[in-house]
CSV table of C-alpha atoms in Angstrom, one decimal:
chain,number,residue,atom,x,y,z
A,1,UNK,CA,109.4,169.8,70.7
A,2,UNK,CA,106.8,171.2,73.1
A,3,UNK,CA,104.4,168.3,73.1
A,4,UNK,CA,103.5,168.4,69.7
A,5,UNK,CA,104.0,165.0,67.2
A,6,UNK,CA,103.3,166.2,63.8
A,7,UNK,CA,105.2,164.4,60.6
A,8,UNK,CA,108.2,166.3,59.0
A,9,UNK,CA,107.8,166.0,55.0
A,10,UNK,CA,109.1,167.7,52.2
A,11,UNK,CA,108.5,167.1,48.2
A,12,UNK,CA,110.0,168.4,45.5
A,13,UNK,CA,110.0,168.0,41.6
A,14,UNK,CA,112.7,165.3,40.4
A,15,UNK,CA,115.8,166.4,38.3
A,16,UNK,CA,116.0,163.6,35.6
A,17,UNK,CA,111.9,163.5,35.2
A,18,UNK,CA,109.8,166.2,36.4
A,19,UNK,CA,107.8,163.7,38.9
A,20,UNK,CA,106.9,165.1,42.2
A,21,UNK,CA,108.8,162.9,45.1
A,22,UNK,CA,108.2,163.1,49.1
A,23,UNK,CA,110.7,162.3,52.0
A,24,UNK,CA,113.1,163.9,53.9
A,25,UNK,CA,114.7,167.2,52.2
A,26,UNK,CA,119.1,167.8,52.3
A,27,UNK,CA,121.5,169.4,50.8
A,28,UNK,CA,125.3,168.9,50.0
A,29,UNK,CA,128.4,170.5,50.0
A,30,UNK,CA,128.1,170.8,46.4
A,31,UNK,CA,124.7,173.0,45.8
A,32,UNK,CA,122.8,169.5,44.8
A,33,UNK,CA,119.4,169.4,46.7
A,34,UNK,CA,117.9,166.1,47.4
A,35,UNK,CA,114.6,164.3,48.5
A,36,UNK,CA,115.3,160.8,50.5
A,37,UNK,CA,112.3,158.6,50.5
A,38,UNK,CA,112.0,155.7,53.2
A,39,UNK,CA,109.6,152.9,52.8
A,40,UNK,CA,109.5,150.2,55.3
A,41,UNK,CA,108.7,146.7,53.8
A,42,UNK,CA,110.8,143.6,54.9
A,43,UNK,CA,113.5,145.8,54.9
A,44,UNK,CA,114.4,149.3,55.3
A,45,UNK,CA,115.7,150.9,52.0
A,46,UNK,CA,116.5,154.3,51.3
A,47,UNK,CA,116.5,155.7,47.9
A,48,UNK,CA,117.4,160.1,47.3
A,49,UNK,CA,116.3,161.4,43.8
A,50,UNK,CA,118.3,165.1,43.1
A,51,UNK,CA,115.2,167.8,43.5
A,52,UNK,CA,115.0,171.6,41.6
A,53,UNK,CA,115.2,173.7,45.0
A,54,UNK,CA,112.8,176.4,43.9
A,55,UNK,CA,109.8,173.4,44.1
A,56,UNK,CA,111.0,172.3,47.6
A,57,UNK,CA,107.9,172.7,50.3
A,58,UNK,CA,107.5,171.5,53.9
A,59,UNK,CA,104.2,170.0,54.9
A,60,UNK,CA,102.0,172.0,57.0
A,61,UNK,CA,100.8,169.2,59.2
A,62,UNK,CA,97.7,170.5,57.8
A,63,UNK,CA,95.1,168.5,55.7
A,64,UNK,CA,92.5,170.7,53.3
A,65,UNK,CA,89.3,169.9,53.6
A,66,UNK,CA,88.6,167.3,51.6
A,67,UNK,CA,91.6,165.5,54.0
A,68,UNK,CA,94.9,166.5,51.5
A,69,UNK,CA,98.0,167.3,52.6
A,70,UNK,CA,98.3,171.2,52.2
A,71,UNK,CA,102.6,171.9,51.4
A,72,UNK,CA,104.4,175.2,51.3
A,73,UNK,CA,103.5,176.4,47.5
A,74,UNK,CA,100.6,175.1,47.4
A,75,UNK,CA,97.6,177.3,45.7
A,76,UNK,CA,94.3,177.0,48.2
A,77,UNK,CA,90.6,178.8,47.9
A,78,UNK,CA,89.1,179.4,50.9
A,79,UNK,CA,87.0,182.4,52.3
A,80,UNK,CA,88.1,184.6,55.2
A,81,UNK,CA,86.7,187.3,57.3
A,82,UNK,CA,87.9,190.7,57.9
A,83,UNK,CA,85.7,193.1,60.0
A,84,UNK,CA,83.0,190.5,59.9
A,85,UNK,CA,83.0,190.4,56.4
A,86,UNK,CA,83.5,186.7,54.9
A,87,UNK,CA,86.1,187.4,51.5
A,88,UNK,CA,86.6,185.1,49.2
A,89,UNK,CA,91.0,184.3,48.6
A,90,UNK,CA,93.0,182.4,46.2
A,91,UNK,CA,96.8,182.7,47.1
A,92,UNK,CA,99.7,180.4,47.7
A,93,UNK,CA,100.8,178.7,51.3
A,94,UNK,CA,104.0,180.2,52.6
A,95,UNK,CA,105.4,180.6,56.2
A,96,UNK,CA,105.3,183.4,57.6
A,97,UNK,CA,106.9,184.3,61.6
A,98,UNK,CA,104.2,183.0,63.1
A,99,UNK,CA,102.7,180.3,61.0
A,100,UNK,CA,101.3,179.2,57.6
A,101,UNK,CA,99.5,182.1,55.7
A,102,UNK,CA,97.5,182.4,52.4
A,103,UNK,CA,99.1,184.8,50.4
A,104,UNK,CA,97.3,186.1,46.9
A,105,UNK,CA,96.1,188.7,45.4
A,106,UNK,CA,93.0,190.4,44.9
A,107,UNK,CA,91.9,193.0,41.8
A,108,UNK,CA,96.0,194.5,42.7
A,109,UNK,CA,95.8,194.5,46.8
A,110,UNK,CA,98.0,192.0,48.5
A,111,UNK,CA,95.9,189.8,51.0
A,112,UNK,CA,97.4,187.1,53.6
A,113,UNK,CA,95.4,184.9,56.1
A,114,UNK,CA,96.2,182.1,58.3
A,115,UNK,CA,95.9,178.6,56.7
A,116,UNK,CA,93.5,176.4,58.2
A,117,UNK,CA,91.7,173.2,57.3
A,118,UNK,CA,88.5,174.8,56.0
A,119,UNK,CA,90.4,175.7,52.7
A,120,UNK,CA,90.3,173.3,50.0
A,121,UNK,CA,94.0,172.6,47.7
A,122,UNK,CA,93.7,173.5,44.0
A,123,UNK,CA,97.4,172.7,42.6
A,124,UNK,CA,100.7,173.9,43.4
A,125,UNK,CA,102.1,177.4,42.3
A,126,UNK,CA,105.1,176.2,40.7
A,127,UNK,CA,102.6,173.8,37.7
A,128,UNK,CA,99.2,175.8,38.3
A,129,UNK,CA,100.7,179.8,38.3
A,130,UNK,CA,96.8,180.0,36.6
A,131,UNK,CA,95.3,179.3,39.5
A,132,UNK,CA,96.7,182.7,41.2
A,133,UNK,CA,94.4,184.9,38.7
A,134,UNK,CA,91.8,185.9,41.1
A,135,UNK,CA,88.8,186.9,40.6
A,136,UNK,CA,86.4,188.8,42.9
């Protein structure tokens, strides 16, 4: 709660065609993992589409910089600074105790900074895995 109104969203990649859906994220008894979408017409219909958990993100509440919504898995570039120096990072968004991070890799040292708009979204880990070769 604490005052803050941000939209609760979740996608993940369909079952039965490989399509990326967004909604509202469950589970059943049964280890079946779903996505529920709502759209609001004349009517309110609800329609759930059976997701692969391992593609299941949250969204941020964060748009990149060109105004996209930035999801857990998602790959981003972005710079950061560390002892005033501005690095250059590739990495995938995760949550991490205290917030959304970039986490990637650089020549073989593990990096992590906190997500913020000024990064820019590049694909999604689980169909762009290509995108986490960095380069210096």
């Amino acid at each position: 709660c604490w005052g803050m109104n941000r939209e609760i969203l979740f996608r993940g990649k369909r079952l039965d065609n490989g399509k990326w859906v967004y909604g509202y994220y469950w589970s059943n008894d049964m280890g079946n993992h779903f996505i529920t979408l709502t759209k609001k017409d004349d009517y309110f219909c609800l329609e759930h589409f059976e997701v692969d958990p391992a593609t299941v993100g949250q969204y941020t509440g964060l748009k990149d910089k060109n105004g996209v919504k930035i999801f857990e898995g998602d790959v981003v570039k972005g710079h950061y600074y560390i002892n005033g120096n501005k690095k250059r990072i590739v990495g995938f968004v995760r949550f991490v105790r205290d917030g959304w991070h970039i986490e990637g890799v650089k020549q073989y040292e593990y990096v992590t900074t906190r997500l913020t708009p000024a990064f820019e979204r590049i694909g999604i880990t689980c169909d762009n895995p290509e995108h986490l070769e960095v380069e210096d």
